C-alpha cells in the first residue's frame, strides 16, 4: 500500500539507495534507444502541443537522482523534478545544479491548476498499487494545461513483486506490474487520452516487458 506506511517505506528505501542508484543507473538511457525515442517524442509533443508550449514547464514526478529530468531538459523543454526522497533530491541537486528539484509527493503537487506543458512519470508509479493510480492520474491531469502531455514508463504485466534488496542495499518495496490497457483506461478516466503506447521486451537487467504510454489532456 502507499498509505502512510507505504510511502514511508518508499521514502526510506530510496533514501538508502540514492547514491548507488545514481551511480548504477546514471548512464542507463544510453543503452535504451526505444526509451529515448519515447522521451524525444514526448519533448517534441510538449514543444508543439499547446499554446505557448515551448514556454510551459514539465514536471518529472518521482525524478529520483534527476538523470531523466536532465535528459529531458536537454531536449529543449524546461523541466523540474519532484521526489519523495530527500536523499534522491540531494543527489539530483548536486549532480545537476542548474536544474530545480523539490522534495514532495506526486499525490499532491505544489503546482497551480492547468499550468504545465507536460508531466513525466518515469517508473515512479511502480510502487503505487493499481487501485490507487486513478487518484495520481487525476492529480497529474489537474496540473496540466489543456493540450498538455503525459508520459509514463512502467512495468508492463499483472503481478506484484516484493523487493527486499536493491542497488546493494536492503529495501522494503513492492513493485507493481500493470497491464497497459489498465493504464490507458485509468488515464482516460482522468481526462488523459492515449496518443501512443510502446511495450518492449525486457533487456538483460530487467524482469519483464516495459511499457510506455503517451497521453494528452483533452
Ligand atoms: C524507480 S525510481 C525512478 C526514479 C527516476 N524517475 C529514474 O528513472 O531514475 C522511483 C522514484 O519515485 C519516487 N517516488 C515514489 N513514490 C513517490 C511519490 N508518491 N511522490 C514522489 N516521488 C515518489 C521514489 O522516491 C523514487 O525516487
Coordinates of C-alpha atoms and ligand atoms in Angstrom, one line a residue:
X1 CA 0.0 0.0 0.0
X2 CA 1.1 3.6 -0.5
X3 CA -0.9 4.7 2.5
X4 CA 1.2 6.5 5.1
X5 CA 3.3 3.4 6.0
X6 CA 3.8 2.5 2.3
X7 CA 5.0 6.0 1.5
X8 CA 7.4 5.9 4.5
X9 CA 8.9 2.6 3.2
X10 CA 9.3 4.1 -0.3
X11 CA 11.0 7.2 1.0
X12 CA 13.3 5.3 3.4
X13 CA 14.2 2.7 0.7
X14 CA 15.1 5.4 -1.8
X15 CA 17.0 7.4 0.8
X16 CA 19.1 4.3 1.5
X17 CA 19.9 3.6 -2.2
X18 CA 20.1 7.1 -3.6
X19 CA 23.8 7.4 -4.1
X20 CA 24.3 3.9 -5.5
X21 CA 21.1 4.1 -7.6
X22 CA 22.6 7.3 -9.2
X23 CA 25.9 5.6 -9.8
X24 CA 24.5 2.4 -11.3
X25 CA 21.8 4.0 -13.5
X26 CA 23.4 7.3 -14.4
X27 CA 24.1 6.3 -18.0
X28 CA 21.4 3.6 -18.4
X29 CA 19.5 5.6 -21.0
X30 CA 22.4 5.4 -23.4
X31 CA 21.7 1.7 -24.0
X32 CA 17.9 2.1 -24.4
X33 CA 17.1 3.7 -27.8
X34 CA 13.4 2.9 -27.6
X35 CA 13.1 4.6 -24.2
X36 CA 15.0 7.6 -25.5
X37 CA 12.7 7.7 -28.6
X38 CA 9.6 8.0 -26.3
X39 CA 11.3 10.8 -24.4
X40 CA 12.2 12.5 -27.6
X41 CA 8.6 12.2 -29.0
X42 CA 7.3 13.5 -25.6
X43 CA 9.6 16.5 -25.8
X44 CA 8.5 17.3 -29.3
X45 CA 4.8 16.9 -28.5
X46 CA 5.3 19.2 -25.5
X47 CA 7.0 21.9 -27.5
X48 CA 4.2 21.9 -30.1
X49 CA 1.3 20.6 -28.1
X50 CA -0.3 23.6 -26.6
X51 CA -0.4 27.3 -26.9
X52 CA 2.9 28.7 -25.8
X53 CA 4.1 25.1 -25.4
X54 CA 7.8 25.9 -25.5
X55 CA 7.4 28.1 -22.5
X56 CA 5.5 25.7 -20.3
X57 CA 7.5 23.6 -17.9
X58 CA 7.4 19.9 -17.5
X59 CA 7.3 18.2 -14.0
X60 CA 9.3 15.0 -13.7
X61 CA 7.4 13.4 -10.8
X62 CA 9.4 10.8 -8.8
X63 CA 12.5 12.2 -10.5
X64 CA 15.0 10.2 -8.3
X65 CA 18.5 11.4 -9.0
X66 CA 17.4 13.6 -11.9
X67 CA 19.0 11.7 -14.7
X68 CA 15.8 11.7 -16.8
X69 CA 15.0 15.3 -15.7
X70 CA 18.3 16.4 -17.1
X71 CA 17.9 14.3 -20.3
X72 CA 14.5 15.9 -21.0
X73 CA 15.7 19.4 -20.2
X74 CA 18.5 18.8 -22.7
X75 CA 15.8 18.1 -25.3
X76 CA 14.6 21.7 -25.1
X77 CA 11.7 21.5 -22.6
X78 CA 12.4 23.3 -19.3
X79 CA 12.0 20.5 -16.7
X80 CA 12.0 20.4 -12.9
X81 CA 11.9 17.4 -10.7
X82 CA 9.9 16.4 -7.6
X83 CA 10.7 13.4 -5.4
X84 CA 9.6 12.0 -2.1
X85 CA 13.1 11.0 -1.1
X86 CA 15.2 13.9 0.3
X87 CA 18.4 11.9 -0.4
X88 CA 17.4 11.5 -4.0
X89 CA 16.7 15.2 -4.3
X90 CA 20.1 16.0 -2.7
X91 CA 21.9 13.8 -5.3
X92 CA 19.9 15.4 -8.1
X93 CA 20.7 18.9 -6.9
X94 CA 24.4 18.1 -6.5
X95 CA 24.6 16.4 -10.0
X96 CA 22.5 19.0 -11.9
X97 CA 23.0 22.3 -10.0
X98 CA 21.4 24.2 -12.9
X99 CA 18.0 22.5 -12.5
X100 CA 15.3 22.7 -9.9
X101 CA 14.5 19.7 -7.7
X102 CA 11.9 19.8 -4.9
X103 CA 11.1 17.3 -2.1
X104 CA 7.4 16.5 -2.3
X105 CA 4.7 13.9 -3.1
X106 CA 3.4 13.5 -6.6
X107 CA 0.0 12.8 -5.0
X108 CA -0.2 16.5 -4.0
X109 CA 1.9 18.6 -6.3
X110 CA 2.7 22.1 -5.2
X111 CA 1.7 23.4 -8.6
X112 CA -1.3 25.5 -9.7
X113 CA -4.1 24.1 -11.8
X114 CA -3.6 23.9 -15.6
X115 CA -0.1 25.4 -15.9
X116 CA 2.3 22.6 -17.0
X117 CA 3.1 21.6 -20.6
X118 CA 3.9 18.1 -19.5
X119 CA 4.2 15.6 -16.7
X120 CA 6.6 12.7 -16.8
X121 CA 6.3 9.7 -14.5
X122 CA 9.3 7.6 -15.4
X123 CA 9.0 4.4 -13.4
X124 CA 7.8 6.4 -10.4
X125 CA 4.3 5.0 -10.1
X126 CA 5.6 1.4 -10.0
X127 CA 5.3 1.3 -6.2
X128 CA 1.7 2.5 -6.2
X129 CA -0.9 -0.2 -6.2
X130 CA -3.1 -0.1 -9.4
X131 CA -6.1 0.6 -7.2
X132 CA -4.5 3.9 -6.2
X133 CA -3.3 5.0 -9.7
X134 CA -6.6 6.8 -10.6
X135 CA -6.0 9.4 -7.8
X136 CA -2.4 10.0 -9.0
X137 CA -3.5 10.4 -12.6
X138 CA -6.2 12.9 -11.6
X139 CA -3.5 15.0 -9.8
X140 CA -1.3 14.9 -13.0
X141 CA -4.3 16.0 -15.1
X142 CA -5.1 18.8 -12.7
X143 CA -1.7 20.5 -13.2
X144 CA -1.5 20.1 -17.0
X145 CA -2.6 22.9 -19.3
X146 CA -5.3 22.0 -21.9
X147 CA -3.4 20.0 -24.6
X148 CA -0.6 19.2 -22.1
X149 CA 1.2 15.9 -22.4
X150 CA 1.7 13.0 -20.0
X151 CA 4.3 10.2 -20.4
X152 CA 4.5 7.2 -18.2
X153 CA 7.2 4.5 -18.1
X154 CA 6.0 1.4 -16.2
X155 CA 6.4 -2.4 -15.7
X156 CA 4.0 -4.0 -18.2
X157 CA 2.3 -7.1 -16.8
X158 CA 0.0 -8.1 -14.0
X159 CA 1.8 -9.1 -10.8
X160 CA 3.3 -7.7 -7.6
X161 CA 7.0 -8.3 -6.9
X162 CA 8.4 -7.9 -3.4
X163 CA 11.8 -6.3 -3.4
X164 CA 14.0 -6.7 -0.2
X165 CA 17.3 -5.9 -1.8
X166 CA 18.3 -3.5 -4.5
X167 CA 21.3 -1.5 -5.6
X168 CA 23.4 -3.2 -2.9
X169 CA 21.1 -2.3 0.0
X170 CA 18.2 -3.7 1.9
X171 CA 14.9 -2.1 0.8
X172 CA 11.2 -2.6 1.6
X173 CA 9.4 -2.1 -1.7
X174 CA 6.5 -3.6 -3.6
X175 CA 6.8 -3.3 -7.4
X176 CA 3.5 -3.5 -9.3
X177 CA 3.4 -4.7 -12.9
X178 CA 0.4 -3.2 -14.6
X179 CA -1.4 -4.1 -17.8
X180 CA -1.1 -1.3 -20.4
X181 CA -4.8 -1.4 -21.1
X182 CA -5.5 -0.7 -17.5
X183 CA -3.1 2.3 -17.5
X184 CA -4.8 3.6 -20.6
X185 CA -8.3 3.1 -19.1
X186 CA -7.3 4.9 -15.8
X187 CA -5.7 7.7 -17.7
X188 CA -8.9 8.2 -19.8
X189 CA -10.9 8.3 -16.6
X190 CA -8.7 11.3 -15.5
X191 CA -9.2 13.0 -18.9
X192 CA -5.8 12.0 -20.3
X193 CA -6.4 10.5 -23.8
X194 CA -4.0 8.0 -25.2
X195 CA -1.8 9.2 -28.1
X196 CA 0.5 6.2 -28.4
X197 CA 2.0 3.3 -26.5
X198 CA 5.1 1.1 -26.7
X199 CA 5.7 -2.2 -25.0
X200 CA 9.2 -3.5 -25.4
X201 CA 10.7 -6.8 -24.3
X202 CA 13.0 -6.9 -21.2
X203 CA 16.7 -6.3 -21.7
X204 CA 19.3 -8.3 -19.7
X205 CA 18.8 -6.4 -16.5
X206 CA 15.0 -6.3 -16.5
X207 CA 12.5 -8.9 -15.2
X208 CA 9.8 -8.4 -17.9
X209 CA 8.3 -6.2 -20.6
X210 CA 8.5 -2.4 -20.2
X211 CA 5.6 -0.1 -21.0
X212 CA 5.5 3.5 -22.2
X213 CA 2.3 5.4 -22.8
X214 CA 1.9 8.9 -24.1
X215 CA -1.4 10.7 -23.4
X216 CA -2.8 14.2 -23.9
X217 CA -5.1 16.2 -21.7
X218 CA -8.3 16.8 -23.7
Ligands
LIG1 C1 12.3 3.6 -9.7 S1 12.7 5.2 -9.1 C2 12.7 6.2 -10.6 C3 13.4 7.4 -10.4 C4 13.6 8.2 -11.7 N1 12.3 8.5 -12.4 C5 14.5 7.5 -12.7 O1 14.0 6.9 -13.7 O2 15.7 7.5 -12.4 C6 11.2 5.7 -8.3 C7 11.2 7.1 -7.7 O3 9.9 7.5 -7.4 C8 9.9 8.2 -6.2 N2 8.5 8.1 -5.7 C9 7.8 7.0 -5.4 N3 6.5 7.4 -5.0 C10 6.5 8.7 -5.0 C11 5.5 9.7 -4.6 N4 4.3 9.3 -4.1 N5 5.8 11.0 -4.7 C12 7.1 11.4 -5.2 N6 8.0 10.5 -5.5 C13 7.8 9.2 -5.4 C14 10.9 7.4 -5.3 O4 11.3 8.2 -4.2 C15 12.0 7.1 -6.4 O5 13.0 8.1 -6.4

